[in-house]
Structure formats: C-alpha cells, structure tokens
Amino acid sequence: MKEQVVTFKADKRMSEQLKNIPNKSEFIRNAVFKALNNVCPVCNGVGVLNSCQQDHWQDFTAHHAVERCDDCQSVHLACEHN
Ligand SMILES: [Zn+2]
Ligand SMILES: [Zn+2]
Ligand SMILES: [Zn+2]
C-alpha cells in the first residue's frame, strides 16, 4: 500500500512531548489506528447525525431502545427482538 504523509497541528506542549518519543511516526500511527477502531460506526466520531441518518435512526428506534447497562453503566442499544 502506498504511504501518504499526514500532517497535523499540535500545540506547544504536545509537540514538546512528542519530541521525546523515539519513533514518532510509529507512535502516532498506533494512536490514530486505535482511536479509529473505537470511533462510533454511525457518525464516524462527528457526534451528530445528518437528516437522512436521523430518518434511519427513527426507524431503528421503533424497535430498539437506548439503555444503560447495569453492570458497566455504559449506554448501549437494546433490541426488542431478543
Ligand atoms: Zn456516533
Ligand atoms: Zn455492560
Ligand atoms: Zn434488532
């Protein structure tokens, strides 16, 4: 796979801290990879749904509820069908 260079802005403190990391590229690659795997699959981390997604969401919530887990206190989706 062809590699591309991605640049980003870091504030002073962050760039100071990054200076001390021996393999910066590897470190940042790993961090971004981890974050992308955990990002919300619906909104891609944006945090809001566009109007089409809201329509789909309305359909979905007819049979699904947003609940809080008693064990871990995390919000999750519960399906009416099970
Ligand atoms: Zn989301
Ligand atoms: Zn849980
Ligand atoms: Zn379901």
PDB file of C-alpha atoms and ligand atoms in Angstrom:
ATOM      1  CA  MET A   1       0.000   0.000   0.000  1.00  0.00           C
ATOM      2  CA  LYS A   2       1.292   3.442  -0.898  1.00  0.00           C
ATOM      3  CA  GLU A   3       2.002   5.518   2.167  1.00  0.00           C
ATOM      4  CA  GLN A   4       0.885   9.125   2.473  1.00  0.00           C
ATOM      5  CA  VAL A   5       2.230  11.800   4.738  1.00  0.00           C
ATOM      6  CA  VAL A   6      -0.402  13.260   7.045  1.00  0.00           C
ATOM      7  CA  THR A   7       0.375  16.467   8.888  1.00  0.00           C
ATOM      8  CA  PHE A   8      -1.485  17.855  11.840  1.00  0.00           C
ATOM      9  CA  LYS A   9      -1.219  20.803  14.186  1.00  0.00           C
ATOM     10  CA  ALA A  10      -0.029  20.151  17.707  1.00  0.00           C
ATOM     11  CA  ASP A  11       0.077  22.699  20.475  1.00  0.00           C
ATOM     12  CA  LYS A  12       3.393  23.562  22.119  1.00  0.00           C
ATOM     13  CA  ARG A  13       3.037  21.113  24.974  1.00  0.00           C
ATOM     14  CA  MET A  14       2.127  18.239  22.706  1.00  0.00           C
ATOM     15  CA  SER A  15       4.997  18.870  20.329  1.00  0.00           C
ATOM     16  CA  GLU A  16       7.397  19.098  23.282  1.00  0.00           C
ATOM     17  CA  GLN A  17       6.154  15.731  24.491  1.00  0.00           C
ATOM     18  CA  LEU A  18       6.357  14.214  21.022  1.00  0.00           C
ATOM     19  CA  LYS A  19       9.979  15.333  20.754  1.00  0.00           C
ATOM     20  CA  ASN A  20      10.885  12.854  23.471  1.00  0.00           C
ATOM     21  CA  ILE A  21       9.327   9.912  21.705  1.00  0.00           C
ATOM     22  CA  PRO A  22      11.925   7.984  19.714  1.00  0.00           C
ATOM     23  CA  ASN A  23       9.678   6.689  16.942  1.00  0.00           C
ATOM     24  CA  LYS A  24       7.154   9.470  16.468  1.00  0.00           C
ATOM     25  CA  SER A  25       5.576   8.169  13.265  1.00  0.00           C
ATOM     26  CA  GLU A  26       5.046   4.703  14.690  1.00  0.00           C
ATOM     27  CA  PHE A  27       3.621   6.149  17.921  1.00  0.00           C
ATOM     28  CA  ILE A  28       1.164   8.448  16.147  1.00  0.00           C
ATOM     29  CA  ARG A  29       0.172   5.726  13.673  1.00  0.00           C
ATOM     30  CA  ASN A  30      -0.664   3.376  16.532  1.00  0.00           C
ATOM     31  CA  ALA A  31      -2.596   6.019  18.459  1.00  0.00           C
ATOM     32  CA  VAL A  32      -4.679   7.017  15.436  1.00  0.00           C
ATOM     33  CA  PHE A  33      -5.282   3.392  14.490  1.00  0.00           C
ATOM     34  CA  LYS A  34      -6.550   2.653  17.995  1.00  0.00           C
ATOM     35  CA  ALA A  35      -8.804   5.720  18.010  1.00  0.00           C
ATOM     36  CA  LEU A  36     -10.271   4.863  14.598  1.00  0.00           C
ATOM     37  CA  ASN A  37     -11.175   1.390  15.785  1.00  0.00           C
ATOM     38  CA  ASN A  38     -13.101   2.840  18.695  1.00  0.00           C
ATOM     39  CA  VAL A  39     -14.847   5.572  16.792  1.00  0.00           C
ATOM     40  CA  CYS A  40     -18.652   5.483  16.571  1.00  0.00           C
ATOM     41  CA  PRO A  41     -19.566   3.497  13.425  1.00  0.00           C
ATOM     42  CA  VAL A  42     -22.671   5.597  12.791  1.00  0.00           C
ATOM     43  CA  CYS A  43     -21.418   9.180  12.949  1.00  0.00           C
ATOM     44  CA  ASN A  44     -17.692   8.419  12.461  1.00  0.00           C
ATOM     45  CA  GLY A  45     -16.864  10.395  15.576  1.00  0.00           C
ATOM     46  CA  VAL A  46     -18.597  13.571  14.434  1.00  0.00           C
ATOM     47  CA  GLY A  47     -21.147  13.189  17.216  1.00  0.00           C
ATOM     48  CA  VAL A  48     -24.204  14.235  15.211  1.00  0.00           C
ATOM     49  CA  LEU A  49     -26.372  12.521  12.594  1.00  0.00           C
ATOM     50  CA  ASN A  50     -27.304  14.182   9.330  1.00  0.00           C
ATOM     51  CA  SER A  51     -31.004  14.421   8.451  1.00  0.00           C
ATOM     52  CA  CYS A  52     -31.000  11.170   6.421  1.00  0.00           C
ATOM     53  CA  GLN A  53     -29.301   9.341   9.274  1.00  0.00           C
ATOM     54  CA  GLN A  54     -31.902  10.759  11.646  1.00  0.00           C
ATOM     55  CA  ASP A  55     -34.647   9.184   9.491  1.00  0.00           C
ATOM     56  CA  HIS A  56     -32.862   5.822   9.676  1.00  0.00           C
ATOM     57  CA  TRP A  57     -32.419   6.328  13.394  1.00  0.00           C
ATOM     58  CA  GLN A  58     -36.160   6.941  13.847  1.00  0.00           C
ATOM     59  CA  ASP A  59     -36.920   3.659  12.055  1.00  0.00           C
ATOM     60  CA  PHE A  60     -34.335   1.879  14.135  1.00  0.00           C
ATOM     61  CA  THR A  61     -35.559   3.198  17.482  1.00  0.00           C
ATOM     62  CA  ALA A  62     -39.088   1.920  16.745  1.00  0.00           C
ATOM     63  CA  HIS A  63     -37.732  -1.490  17.742  1.00  0.00           C
ATOM     64  CA  HIS A  64     -34.642  -0.572  19.703  1.00  0.00           C
ATOM     65  CA  ALA A  65     -34.026   1.343  22.863  1.00  0.00           C
ATOM     66  CA  VAL A  66     -31.018   3.188  24.228  1.00  0.00           C
ATOM     67  CA  GLU A  67     -30.363   1.649  27.634  1.00  0.00           C
ATOM     68  CA  ARG A  68     -27.768   1.851  30.349  1.00  0.00           C
ATOM     69  CA  CYS A  69     -26.057  -1.367  31.321  1.00  0.00           C
ATOM     70  CA  ASP A  70     -26.492  -2.332  34.981  1.00  0.00           C
ATOM     71  CA  ASP A  71     -23.044  -3.934  35.083  1.00  0.00           C
ATOM     72  CA  CYS A  72     -20.759  -1.404  33.424  1.00  0.00           C
ATOM     73  CA  GLN A  73     -23.062   1.664  33.378  1.00  0.00           C
ATOM     74  CA  SER A  74     -22.375   2.113  29.675  1.00  0.00           C
ATOM     75  CA  VAL A  75     -25.054   3.279  27.285  1.00  0.00           C
ATOM     76  CA  HIS A  76     -25.845   0.661  24.663  1.00  0.00           C
ATOM     77  CA  LEU A  77     -28.575  -0.302  22.204  1.00  0.00           C
ATOM     78  CA  ALA A  78     -31.103  -2.926  23.194  1.00  0.00           C
ATOM     79  CA  CYS A  79     -33.069  -4.863  20.575  1.00  0.00           C
ATOM     80  CA  GLU A  80     -36.745  -5.616  21.109  1.00  0.00           C
ATOM     81  CA  HIS A  81     -36.341  -8.876  19.236  1.00  0.00           C
ATOM     82  CA  ASN A  82     -34.474 -10.767  21.888  1.00  0.00           C
TER      83      ASN A  82
HETATM   84 ZN    ZN B   1     -21.874   8.498  16.878  1.00  0.00          ZN
HETATM   85 ZN    ZN B   2     -22.216  -3.566  30.320  1.00  0.00          ZN
HETATM   86 ZN    ZN B   3     -32.633  -5.504  16.385  1.00  0.00          ZN
END
